[in-house]
């Protein structure tokens, strides 16, 4: 019997696996994809994430990739009116193509076993822990473990869902690509349009990551294709069109995902602990999703360790994790959802950007309200 199985080798799963393997536990980390991979993500590590990376023992791993550095964020309405604010610390830009494989490799070096290309159909309670039903290249397999954690993102298999998805029309679509971008800026840049927004962030290798969230109606207006949506957004926000003049889309990096539900009910525990987007998705407009995933791993690691050592019962682990998760994330999620609803509404985006420009302290307050406590390194 394994000590713990972690489903999903994204930031949260690999971060937790690395932390627990360093404590001496027998960790199995399972990932349905293989590395390296392009993934729909803003690829923006907010300043707060550095504290979590250090706590998880992964700061040197990430800094070794050579992330870019950002100190400001800009927000541009469809009219071209813009607002630029200082970030609460030094943010990093790093691609998931480089990052996810590096974190999984770090977990292996710490002593975890990583199985990529293996899907998980179900996690079933059993005597002494859980049985995890796997399916990989060699067929189906059942693995028993004393504990299990889900960090499998926003699209778990049916047997792992905490809730049934809402109807497609109530959800959004996400698109990501890298750009060869001679005009790239050392800022994270957000461009608004009716029904969505585009984020640009410089990443390693001299490229810019473009990531966007759009309503189903916006996708239809753009002709229904991910590339068409990128091109249409440059028309809907002319400042974005000017910004992307001369930039070239790198075809092999184009990826899309649907449905994206930024209004789903939080589920930090459903049978087992859930980390990152498996618990709830914070609106990507706020750029806090990667930091939230790492922070949830940081919060869960000592509780999982305590349960494996016998210092906590399973009920105590659940109660404590629920409490600290809600205290840490619920206020941010609520504020982020409210802010996103304002900024994607026609007309309101202009008022918000204008108000932030006239009242800089208000803009700074909104930035801080959607983040955790800053523990970024000097």
mmCIF file of C-alpha atoms in Angstrom:
data_model
loop_
_atom_site.group_PDB
_atom_site.id
_atom_site.type_symbol
_atom_site.label_atom_id
_atom_site.label_comp_id
_atom_site.label_asym_id
_atom_site.label_seq_id
_atom_site.Cartn_x
_atom_site.Cartn_y
_atom_site.Cartn_z
ATOM 1 C CA UNK A 1 0.000 0.000 0.000
ATOM 2 C CA UNK A 2 1.319 3.437 -0.955
ATOM 3 C CA UNK A 3 1.316 6.262 1.568
ATOM 4 C CA UNK A 4 -0.427 8.769 -0.711
ATOM 5 C CA UNK A 5 -1.584 9.076 -4.307
ATOM 6 C CA UNK A 6 -1.875 12.548 -5.836
ATOM 7 C CA UNK A 7 -3.955 12.881 -8.988
ATOM 8 C CA UNK A 8 -2.701 15.617 -11.318
ATOM 9 C CA UNK A 9 0.866 16.807 -11.883
ATOM 10 C CA UNK A 10 0.217 20.491 -12.337
ATOM 11 C CA UNK A 11 1.544 23.107 -9.942
ATOM 12 C CA UNK A 12 -0.505 21.978 -6.955
ATOM 13 C CA UNK A 13 -0.020 18.238 -7.450
ATOM 14 C CA UNK A 14 3.706 18.349 -8.141
ATOM 15 C CA UNK A 15 4.214 20.892 -5.371
ATOM 16 C CA UNK A 16 2.491 18.651 -2.834
ATOM 17 C CA UNK A 17 4.274 15.546 -4.120
ATOM 18 C CA UNK A 18 7.656 17.243 -3.758
ATOM 19 C CA UNK A 19 6.892 18.460 -0.246
ATOM 20 C CA UNK A 20 5.651 15.082 1.000
ATOM 21 C CA UNK A 21 8.397 13.059 -0.712
ATOM 22 C CA UNK A 22 10.993 15.246 1.008
ATOM 23 C CA UNK A 23 9.349 14.264 4.300
ATOM 24 C CA UNK A 24 10.025 10.608 3.470
ATOM 25 C CA UNK A 25 6.555 9.448 2.381
ATOM 26 C CA UNK A 26 5.929 6.982 -0.436
ATOM 27 C CA UNK A 27 4.241 9.264 -2.993
ATOM 28 C CA UNK A 28 2.668 8.272 -6.303
ATOM 29 C CA UNK A 29 1.881 11.223 -8.583
ATOM 30 C CA UNK A 30 -0.387 10.388 -11.531
ATOM 31 C CA UNK A 31 -0.881 12.621 -14.595
ATOM 32 C CA UNK A 32 -3.083 11.899 -17.607
ATOM 33 C CA UNK A 33 -0.944 13.993 -19.988
ATOM 34 C CA UNK A 34 2.721 13.625 -20.834
ATOM 35 C CA UNK A 35 5.464 16.242 -20.549
ATOM 36 C CA UNK A 36 6.259 18.691 -22.000
ATOM 37 C CA UNK A 37 2.848 20.099 -22.821
ATOM 38 C CA UNK A 38 1.244 23.385 -23.749
ATOM 39 C CA UNK A 39 -1.631 24.263 -21.462
ATOM 40 C CA UNK A 40 -4.224 27.045 -21.420
ATOM 41 C CA UNK A 41 -2.881 29.294 -18.680
ATOM 42 C CA UNK A 42 -1.898 32.913 -18.142
ATOM 43 C CA UNK A 43 1.632 31.707 -17.266
ATOM 44 C CA UNK A 44 1.855 34.495 -14.697
ATOM 45 C CA UNK A 45 3.325 33.713 -11.279
ATOM 46 C CA UNK A 46 2.125 36.554 -9.070
ATOM 47 C CA UNK A 47 4.490 37.904 -6.395
ATOM 48 C CA UNK A 48 2.786 35.857 -3.673
ATOM 49 C CA UNK A 49 3.685 32.590 -5.385
ATOM 50 C CA UNK A 50 7.360 32.914 -4.510
ATOM 51 C CA UNK A 51 6.655 32.397 -0.821
ATOM 52 C CA UNK A 52 4.785 29.178 -1.594
ATOM 53 C CA UNK A 53 7.535 27.977 -3.919
ATOM 54 C CA UNK A 54 10.072 28.509 -1.156
ATOM 55 C CA UNK A 55 7.877 26.695 1.398
ATOM 56 C CA UNK A 56 7.482 23.752 -0.986
ATOM 57 C CA UNK A 57 11.226 23.636 -1.692
ATOM 58 C CA UNK A 58 10.785 24.591 -5.352
ATOM 59 C CA UNK A 59 11.985 28.176 -5.591
ATOM 60 C CA UNK A 60 15.380 27.269 -7.057
ATOM 61 C CA UNK A 61 13.743 24.904 -9.543
ATOM 62 C CA UNK A 62 11.542 27.659 -10.941
ATOM 63 C CA UNK A 63 14.143 30.406 -10.855
ATOM 64 C CA UNK A 64 16.451 28.045 -12.770
ATOM 65 C CA UNK A 65 14.048 28.077 -15.725
ATOM 66 C CA UNK A 66 14.849 31.755 -16.224
ATOM 67 C CA UNK A 67 11.443 33.397 -15.751
ATOM 68 C CA UNK A 68 10.850 36.953 -16.890
ATOM 69 C CA UNK A 69 10.197 39.676 -14.306
ATOM 70 C CA UNK A 70 7.184 42.004 -14.186
ATOM 71 C CA UNK A 71 6.480 44.899 -11.809
ATOM 72 C CA UNK A 72 3.422 46.528 -13.414
ATOM 73 C CA UNK A 73 0.054 45.566 -14.866
ATOM 74 C CA UNK A 74 -1.941 47.504 -17.444
ATOM 75 C CA UNK A 75 -5.654 47.340 -18.209
ATOM 76 C CA UNK A 76 -6.997 48.687 -21.520
ATOM 77 C CA UNK A 77 -10.689 49.189 -22.308
ATOM 78 C CA UNK A 78 -12.088 48.758 -25.838
ATOM 79 C CA UNK A 79 -12.017 52.558 -26.217
ATOM 80 C CA UNK A 80 -8.249 52.551 -25.738
ATOM 81 C CA UNK A 81 -8.396 54.145 -22.300
ATOM 82 C CA UNK A 82 -5.721 52.474 -20.171
ATOM 83 C CA UNK A 83 -4.805 52.098 -16.529
ATOM 84 C CA UNK A 84 -1.356 51.033 -15.311
ATOM 85 C CA UNK A 85 -0.777 49.919 -11.720
ATOM 86 C CA UNK A 86 2.222 48.714 -9.785
ATOM 87 C CA UNK A 87 2.132 45.089 -8.672
ATOM 88 C CA UNK A 88 2.688 44.326 -4.978
ATOM 89 C CA UNK A 89 6.043 42.735 -5.803
ATOM 90 C CA UNK A 90 8.105 41.107 -8.526
ATOM 91 C CA UNK A 91 5.948 38.779 -10.644
ATOM 92 C CA UNK A 92 7.389 36.057 -12.883
ATOM 93 C CA UNK A 93 6.435 34.883 -16.340
ATOM 94 C CA UNK A 94 7.173 31.238 -17.134
ATOM 95 C CA UNK A 95 5.542 28.836 -19.585
ATOM 96 C CA UNK A 96 3.683 25.755 -18.410
ATOM 97 C CA UNK A 97 5.578 23.917 -21.182
ATOM 98 C CA UNK A 98 8.775 24.387 -19.153
ATOM 99 C CA UNK A 99 7.308 24.651 -15.667
ATOM 100 C CA UNK A 100 5.141 21.555 -15.322
ATOM 101 C CA UNK A 101 7.847 19.145 -16.435
ATOM 102 C CA UNK A 102 10.406 20.839 -14.181
ATOM 103 C CA UNK A 103 8.168 20.523 -11.107
ATOM 104 C CA UNK A 104 7.352 16.871 -11.835
ATOM 105 C CA UNK A 105 11.076 16.137 -12.284
ATOM 106 C CA UNK A 106 11.790 17.853 -8.961
ATOM 107 C CA UNK A 107 9.216 15.592 -7.297
ATOM 108 C CA UNK A 108 10.993 12.556 -8.747
ATOM 109 C CA UNK A 109 14.345 13.786 -7.424
ATOM 110 C CA UNK A 110 12.737 14.162 -3.995
ATOM 111 C CA UNK A 111 11.683 10.505 -4.096
ATOM 112 C CA UNK A 112 8.170 10.521 -5.569
ATOM 113 C CA UNK A 113 7.117 8.185 -8.365
ATOM 114 C CA UNK A 114 5.502 9.985 -11.312
ATOM 115 C CA UNK A 115 3.369 8.129 -13.847
ATOM 116 C CA UNK A 116 2.504 10.283 -16.872
ATOM 117 C CA UNK A 117 0.010 9.299 -19.546
ATOM 118 C CA UNK A 118 -2.142 7.552 -16.930
ATOM 119 C CA UNK A 119 -5.748 8.567 -16.273
ATOM 120 C CA UNK A 120 -7.690 8.108 -13.041
ATOM 121 C CA UNK A 121 -11.288 6.972 -13.325
ATOM 122 C CA UNK A 122 -12.249 6.850 -9.671
ATOM 123 C CA UNK A 123 -11.003 7.203 -6.103
ATOM 124 C CA UNK A 124 -12.895 4.813 -3.825
ATOM 125 C CA UNK A 125 -12.818 4.755 -0.012
ATOM 126 C CA UNK A 126 -11.456 1.470 1.308
ATOM 127 C CA UNK A 127 -10.285 -0.048 4.570
ATOM 128 C CA UNK A 128 -7.215 1.868 5.694
ATOM 129 C CA UNK A 129 -7.442 4.522 2.962
ATOM 130 C CA UNK A 130 -8.483 4.586 -0.699
ATOM 131 C CA UNK A 131 -8.299 2.517 -3.863
ATOM 132 C CA UNK A 132 -7.459 4.488 -6.998
ATOM 133 C CA UNK A 133 -8.519 3.047 -10.339
ATOM 134 C CA UNK A 134 -5.985 3.836 -13.050
ATOM 135 C CA UNK A 135 -5.915 3.303 -16.789
ATOM 136 C CA UNK A 136 -2.651 3.603 -18.695
ATOM 137 C CA UNK A 137 -0.881 2.207 -21.747
ATOM 138 C CA UNK A 138 -0.725 -1.252 -20.141
ATOM 139 C CA UNK A 139 -4.406 -1.373 -19.208
ATOM 140 C CA UNK A 140 -6.402 -0.927 -16.020
ATOM 141 C CA UNK A 141 -4.923 -1.148 -12.535
ATOM 142 C CA UNK A 142 -6.035 -0.571 -8.958
ATOM 143 C CA UNK A 143 -3.605 0.965 -6.460
ATOM 144 C CA UNK A 144 -4.278 1.182 -2.735
ATOM 145 C CA UNK A 145 -3.043 4.103 -0.666
ATOM 146 C CA UNK A 146 -3.467 5.363 2.861
ATOM 147 C CA UNK A 147 -4.471 8.784 1.516
ATOM 148 C CA UNK A 148 -5.391 10.451 -1.761
ATOM 149 C CA UNK A 149 -5.520 14.050 -2.975
ATOM 150 C CA UNK A 150 -7.040 15.475 -6.149
ATOM 151 C CA UNK A 151 -5.174 18.205 -8.020
ATOM 152 C CA UNK A 152 -6.532 17.316 -11.443
ATOM 153 C CA UNK A 153 -7.639 20.767 -12.560
ATOM 154 C CA UNK A 154 -10.984 22.020 -13.728
ATOM 155 C CA UNK A 155 -11.859 18.974 -15.866
ATOM 156 C CA UNK A 156 -11.725 15.813 -13.752
ATOM 157 C CA UNK A 157 -13.032 12.496 -14.978
ATOM 158 C CA UNK A 158 -16.710 11.893 -14.267
ATOM 159 C CA UNK A 159 -15.923 9.651 -11.306
ATOM 160 C CA UNK A 160 -13.867 12.425 -9.679
ATOM 161 C CA UNK A 161 -16.314 15.304 -10.041
ATOM 162 C CA UNK A 162 -17.527 17.160 -6.978
ATOM 163 C CA UNK A 163 -20.460 18.562 -8.960
ATOM 164 C CA UNK A 164 -22.121 18.241 -12.352
ATOM 165 C CA UNK A 165 -21.038 20.888 -14.867
ATOM 166 C CA UNK A 166 -23.370 23.729 -15.739
ATOM 167 C CA UNK A 167 -24.805 24.089 -19.230
ATOM 168 C CA UNK A 168 -22.258 25.179 -21.856
ATOM 169 C CA UNK A 169 -23.986 28.543 -22.397
ATOM 170 C CA UNK A 170 -23.294 29.426 -18.756
ATOM 171 C CA UNK A 171 -19.577 28.844 -19.188
ATOM 172 C CA UNK A 172 -16.699 30.348 -21.169
ATOM 173 C CA UNK A 173 -13.896 29.157 -23.431
ATOM 174 C CA UNK A 174 -10.179 29.661 -22.940
ATOM 175 C CA UNK A 175 -7.516 30.056 -25.626
ATOM 176 C CA UNK A 176 -3.748 30.300 -25.280
ATOM 177 C CA UNK A 177 -0.807 30.670 -27.624
ATOM 178 C CA UNK A 178 2.757 31.952 -27.626
ATOM 179 C CA UNK A 179 3.845 34.835 -29.798
ATOM 180 C CA UNK A 180 7.143 35.719 -31.368
ATOM 181 C CA UNK A 181 6.747 39.293 -30.256
ATOM 182 C CA UNK A 182 9.334 41.969 -31.040
ATOM 183 C CA UNK A 183 7.237 44.580 -29.220
ATOM 184 C CA UNK A 184 6.814 42.644 -25.990
ATOM 185 C CA UNK A 185 6.625 44.699 -22.819
ATOM 186 C CA UNK A 186 7.944 43.924 -19.321
ATOM 187 C CA UNK A 187 4.374 44.177 -17.948
ATOM 188 C CA UNK A 188 1.383 41.903 -17.709
ATOM 189 C CA UNK A 189 -1.116 43.503 -20.077
ATOM 190 C CA UNK A 190 -4.896 43.012 -20.055
ATOM 191 C CA UNK A 191 -7.168 44.046 -22.926
ATOM 192 C CA UNK A 192 -10.944 44.017 -22.426
ATOM 193 C CA UNK A 193 -13.736 43.405 -24.933
ATOM 194 C CA UNK A 194 -17.439 42.679 -24.658
ATOM 195 C CA UNK A 195 -17.665 39.171 -23.247
ATOM 196 C CA UNK A 196 -14.038 38.573 -22.380
ATOM 197 C CA UNK A 197 -10.445 39.691 -22.156
ATOM 198 C CA UNK A 198 -6.929 38.930 -23.382
ATOM 199 C CA UNK A 199 -3.872 38.761 -21.165
ATOM 200 C CA UNK A 200 -0.304 39.123 -22.405
ATOM 201 C CA UNK A 201 2.696 38.169 -20.285
ATOM 202 C CA UNK A 202 6.347 37.779 -21.283
ATOM 203 C CA UNK A 203 7.740 34.290 -20.687
ATOM 204 C CA UNK A 204 11.159 32.696 -21.013
ATOM 205 C CA UNK A 205 12.769 32.315 -24.413
ATOM 206 C CA UNK A 206 11.861 35.792 -25.647
ATOM 207 C CA UNK A 207 8.201 34.946 -26.288
ATOM 208 C CA UNK A 208 4.935 36.427 -25.047
ATOM 209 C CA UNK A 209 2.102 34.269 -23.757
ATOM 210 C CA UNK A 210 -1.362 35.256 -24.943
ATOM 211 C CA UNK A 211 -4.228 33.833 -22.918
ATOM 212 C CA UNK A 212 -7.856 34.787 -23.255
ATOM 213 C CA UNK A 213 -11.230 34.012 -21.743
ATOM 214 C CA UNK A 214 -14.347 34.597 -23.829
ATOM 215 C CA UNK A 215 -18.058 33.923 -23.664
ATOM 216 C CA UNK A 216 -19.697 31.406 -25.977
ATOM 217 C CA UNK A 217 -21.368 34.301 -27.764
ATOM 218 C CA UNK A 218 -17.971 35.916 -28.415
ATOM 219 C CA UNK A 219 -16.705 32.604 -29.812
ATOM 220 C CA UNK A 220 -19.690 32.461 -32.178
ATOM 221 C CA UNK A 221 -19.089 36.059 -33.302
ATOM 222 C CA UNK A 222 -15.492 35.079 -34.089
ATOM 223 C CA UNK A 223 -16.533 32.167 -36.288
ATOM 224 C CA UNK A 224 -16.103 29.366 -33.753
ATOM 225 C CA UNK A 225 -12.343 28.741 -33.969
ATOM 226 C CA UNK A 226 -9.645 29.477 -31.371
ATOM 227 C CA UNK A 227 -7.434 31.287 -33.880
ATOM 228 C CA UNK A 228 -10.431 33.242 -35.136
ATOM 229 C CA UNK A 229 -11.141 34.320 -31.561
ATOM 230 C CA UNK A 230 -7.606 35.678 -31.170
ATOM 231 C CA UNK A 231 -7.909 37.598 -34.445
ATOM 232 C CA UNK A 232 -11.379 38.922 -33.583
ATOM 233 C CA UNK A 233 -10.256 40.165 -30.170
ATOM 234 C CA UNK A 234 -7.655 42.324 -31.928
ATOM 235 C CA UNK A 235 -10.543 43.957 -33.819
ATOM 236 C CA UNK A 236 -12.797 44.301 -30.782
ATOM 237 C CA UNK A 237 -10.058 46.106 -28.867
ATOM 238 C CA UNK A 238 -8.093 48.194 -31.403
ATOM 239 C CA UNK A 239 -5.349 48.875 -28.852
ATOM 240 C CA UNK A 240 -4.740 45.118 -28.734
ATOM 241 C CA UNK A 241 -4.605 45.051 -32.529
ATOM 242 C CA UNK A 242 -1.938 47.753 -32.513
ATOM 243 C CA UNK A 243 -0.065 45.989 -29.735
ATOM 244 C CA UNK A 244 0.055 42.725 -31.719
ATOM 245 C CA UNK A 245 1.155 44.326 -34.976
ATOM 246 C CA UNK A 246 4.346 42.523 -35.970
ATOM 247 C CA UNK A 247 3.791 39.632 -33.532
ATOM 248 C CA UNK A 248 3.558 36.122 -34.994
ATOM 249 C CA UNK A 249 1.500 33.302 -33.483
ATOM 250 C CA UNK A 250 3.545 30.139 -32.858
ATOM 251 C CA UNK A 251 1.181 27.496 -34.260
ATOM 252 C CA UNK A 252 2.290 24.523 -32.150
ATOM 253 C CA UNK A 253 1.518 26.445 -28.955
ATOM 254 C CA UNK A 254 -2.138 27.162 -29.801
ATOM 255 C CA UNK A 255 -4.452 25.435 -27.314
ATOM 256 C CA UNK A 256 -8.045 25.822 -26.185
ATOM 257 C CA UNK A 257 -10.217 24.548 -23.357
ATOM 258 C CA UNK A 258 -13.940 24.416 -22.668
ATOM 259 C CA UNK A 259 -16.027 24.636 -20.627
ATOM 260 C CA UNK A 260 -14.387 27.153 -18.296
ATOM 261 C CA UNK A 261 -16.643 27.835 -15.319
ATOM 262 C CA UNK A 262 -15.514 30.713 -13.128
ATOM 263 C CA UNK A 263 -18.751 30.612 -11.097
ATOM 264 C CA UNK A 264 -18.720 27.003 -9.901
ATOM 265 C CA UNK A 265 -19.337 26.218 -6.245
ATOM 266 C CA UNK A 266 -16.161 25.795 -4.164
ATOM 267 C CA UNK A 267 -15.326 22.210 -3.178
ATOM 268 C CA UNK A 268 -12.063 22.118 -1.191
ATOM 269 C CA UNK A 269 -12.991 18.661 0.094
ATOM 270 C CA UNK A 270 -15.201 16.106 -1.606
ATOM 271 C CA UNK A 271 -14.236 12.648 -0.414
ATOM 272 C CA UNK A 272 -10.598 13.782 -0.369
ATOM 273 C CA UNK A 273 -8.723 17.088 -0.311
ATOM 274 C CA UNK A 274 -8.867 19.077 -3.544
ATOM 275 C CA UNK A 275 -6.212 21.559 -4.591
ATOM 276 C CA UNK A 276 -6.044 24.401 -7.104
ATOM 277 C CA UNK A 277 -8.715 24.440 -9.817
ATOM 278 C CA UNK A 278 -10.035 21.088 -8.572
ATOM 279 C CA UNK A 279 -11.382 23.027 -5.572
ATOM 280 C CA UNK A 280 -12.516 26.161 -7.411
ATOM 281 C CA UNK A 281 -11.334 28.260 -10.332
ATOM 282 C CA UNK A 282 -10.466 31.843 -9.536
ATOM 283 C CA UNK A 283 -11.229 34.162 -12.490
ATOM 284 C CA UNK A 284 -8.009 34.326 -14.515
ATOM 285 C CA UNK A 285 -8.428 38.083 -14.956
ATOM 286 C CA UNK A 286 -6.821 38.490 -11.535
ATOM 287 C CA UNK A 287 -3.709 36.485 -12.384
ATOM 288 C CA UNK A 288 -3.823 34.559 -9.127
ATOM 289 C CA UNK A 289 -4.629 31.035 -10.311
ATOM 290 C CA UNK A 290 -1.060 29.702 -10.313
ATOM 291 C CA UNK A 291 -0.314 31.265 -6.926
ATOM 292 C CA UNK A 292 -3.560 29.824 -5.548
ATOM 293 C CA UNK A 293 -2.623 26.333 -6.732
ATOM 294 C CA UNK A 294 0.779 26.542 -5.052
ATOM 295 C CA UNK A 295 -0.672 28.017 -1.878
ATOM 296 C CA UNK A 296 -3.274 25.237 -1.614
ATOM 297 C CA UNK A 297 -0.439 22.675 -1.834
ATOM 298 C CA UNK A 298 1.456 24.594 0.830
ATOM 299 C CA UNK A 299 -1.603 24.562 3.127
ATOM 300 C CA UNK A 300 -2.343 20.882 2.519
ATOM 301 C CA UNK A 301 1.202 19.515 2.916
ATOM 302 C CA UNK A 302 1.538 19.730 6.726
ATOM 303 C CA UNK A 303 -2.004 18.401 7.188
ATOM 304 C CA UNK A 304 -1.372 15.402 4.925
ATOM 305 C CA UNK A 305 1.903 14.808 6.739
ATOM 306 C CA UNK A 306 0.129 14.953 10.098
ATOM 307 C CA UNK A 307 -2.527 12.491 8.953
ATOM 308 C CA UNK A 308 0.073 10.054 7.616
ATOM 309 C CA UNK A 309 2.002 10.266 10.895
ATOM 310 C CA UNK A 310 -1.162 9.601 12.894
ATOM 311 C CA UNK A 311 -1.115 13.035 14.511
ATOM 312 C CA UNK A 312 -4.411 13.937 12.774
ATOM 313 C CA UNK A 313 -7.462 11.833 12.048
ATOM 314 C CA UNK A 314 -8.991 11.965 8.592
ATOM 315 C CA UNK A 315 -11.864 14.038 10.008
ATOM 316 C CA UNK A 316 -9.421 16.505 11.576
ATOM 317 C CA UNK A 317 -7.514 16.816 8.308
ATOM 318 C CA UNK A 318 -10.758 17.540 6.469
ATOM 319 C CA UNK A 319 -12.079 20.047 9.025
ATOM 320 C CA UNK A 320 -8.795 21.943 9.248
ATOM 321 C CA UNK A 321 -8.227 22.058 5.492
ATOM 322 C CA UNK A 322 -11.782 23.260 4.861
ATOM 323 C CA UNK A 323 -11.349 26.007 7.451
ATOM 324 C CA UNK A 324 -7.980 27.310 6.266
ATOM 325 C CA UNK A 325 -8.994 27.006 2.594
ATOM 326 C CA UNK A 326 -12.163 29.056 3.105
ATOM 327 C CA UNK A 327 -10.320 31.695 5.119
ATOM 328 C CA UNK A 328 -7.551 31.945 2.548
ATOM 329 C CA UNK A 329 -9.456 31.810 -0.731
ATOM 330 C CA UNK A 330 -13.180 32.585 -0.427
ATOM 331 C CA UNK A 331 -12.812 36.385 -0.043
ATOM 332 C CA UNK A 332 -10.481 36.496 -3.056
ATOM 333 C CA UNK A 333 -12.757 34.364 -5.212
ATOM 334 C CA UNK A 334 -15.808 36.499 -4.413
ATOM 335 C CA UNK A 335 -13.987 39.753 -5.140
ATOM 336 C CA UNK A 336 -12.458 38.383 -8.329
ATOM 337 C CA UNK A 337 -15.832 37.197 -9.631
ATOM 338 C CA UNK A 338 -17.420 40.568 -8.916
ATOM 339 C CA UNK A 339 -14.582 42.424 -10.609
ATOM 340 C CA UNK A 340 -14.649 40.159 -13.664
ATOM 341 C CA UNK A 341 -18.411 40.624 -14.082
ATOM 342 C CA UNK A 342 -17.877 44.392 -14.201
ATOM 343 C CA UNK A 343 -14.950 44.390 -16.591
ATOM 344 C CA UNK A 344 -16.459 42.134 -19.274
ATOM 345 C CA UNK A 345 -19.751 44.052 -19.378
ATOM 346 C CA UNK A 346 -20.090 46.561 -22.241
ATOM 347 C CA UNK A 347 -19.835 50.102 -20.920
ATOM 348 C CA UNK A 348 -18.870 49.145 -17.387
ATOM 349 C CA UNK A 349 -15.295 48.336 -18.388
ATOM 350 C CA UNK A 350 -14.800 51.914 -19.518
ATOM 351 C CA UNK A 351 -16.190 53.267 -16.246
ATOM 352 C CA UNK A 352 -13.969 50.962 -14.190
ATOM 353 C CA UNK A 353 -10.805 51.890 -16.064
ATOM 354 C CA UNK A 354 -11.688 55.593 -15.903
ATOM 355 C CA UNK A 355 -12.392 55.340 -12.163
ATOM 356 C CA UNK A 356 -9.122 53.561 -11.512
ATOM 357 C CA UNK A 357 -7.191 56.205 -13.435
ATOM 358 C CA UNK A 358 -8.863 59.013 -11.481
ATOM 359 C CA UNK A 359 -8.463 57.256 -8.126
ATOM 360 C CA UNK A 360 -5.168 55.291 -8.114
ATOM 361 C CA UNK A 361 -5.639 54.161 -4.475
ATOM 362 C CA UNK A 362 -8.887 52.448 -5.550
ATOM 363 C CA UNK A 363 -7.084 50.597 -8.331
ATOM 364 C CA UNK A 364 -4.354 49.469 -5.941
ATOM 365 C CA UNK A 365 -6.979 48.331 -3.425
ATOM 366 C CA UNK A 366 -8.651 46.159 -6.069
ATOM 367 C CA UNK A 367 -5.320 44.566 -6.966
ATOM 368 C CA UNK A 368 -4.634 43.688 -3.327
ATOM 369 C CA UNK A 369 -8.200 42.484 -2.670
ATOM 370 C CA UNK A 370 -7.841 39.624 -5.158
ATOM 371 C CA UNK A 371 -4.522 38.346 -3.745
ATOM 372 C CA UNK A 372 -3.240 36.580 -0.698
ATOM 373 C CA UNK A 373 -0.751 38.026 1.730
ATOM 374 C CA UNK A 374 2.444 38.915 -0.088
ATOM 375 C CA UNK A 375 5.356 36.736 0.932
ATOM 376 C CA UNK A 376 7.392 37.416 -2.183
ATOM 377 C CA UNK A 377 11.127 37.375 -1.746
ATOM 378 C CA UNK A 378 13.070 40.621 -1.881
#
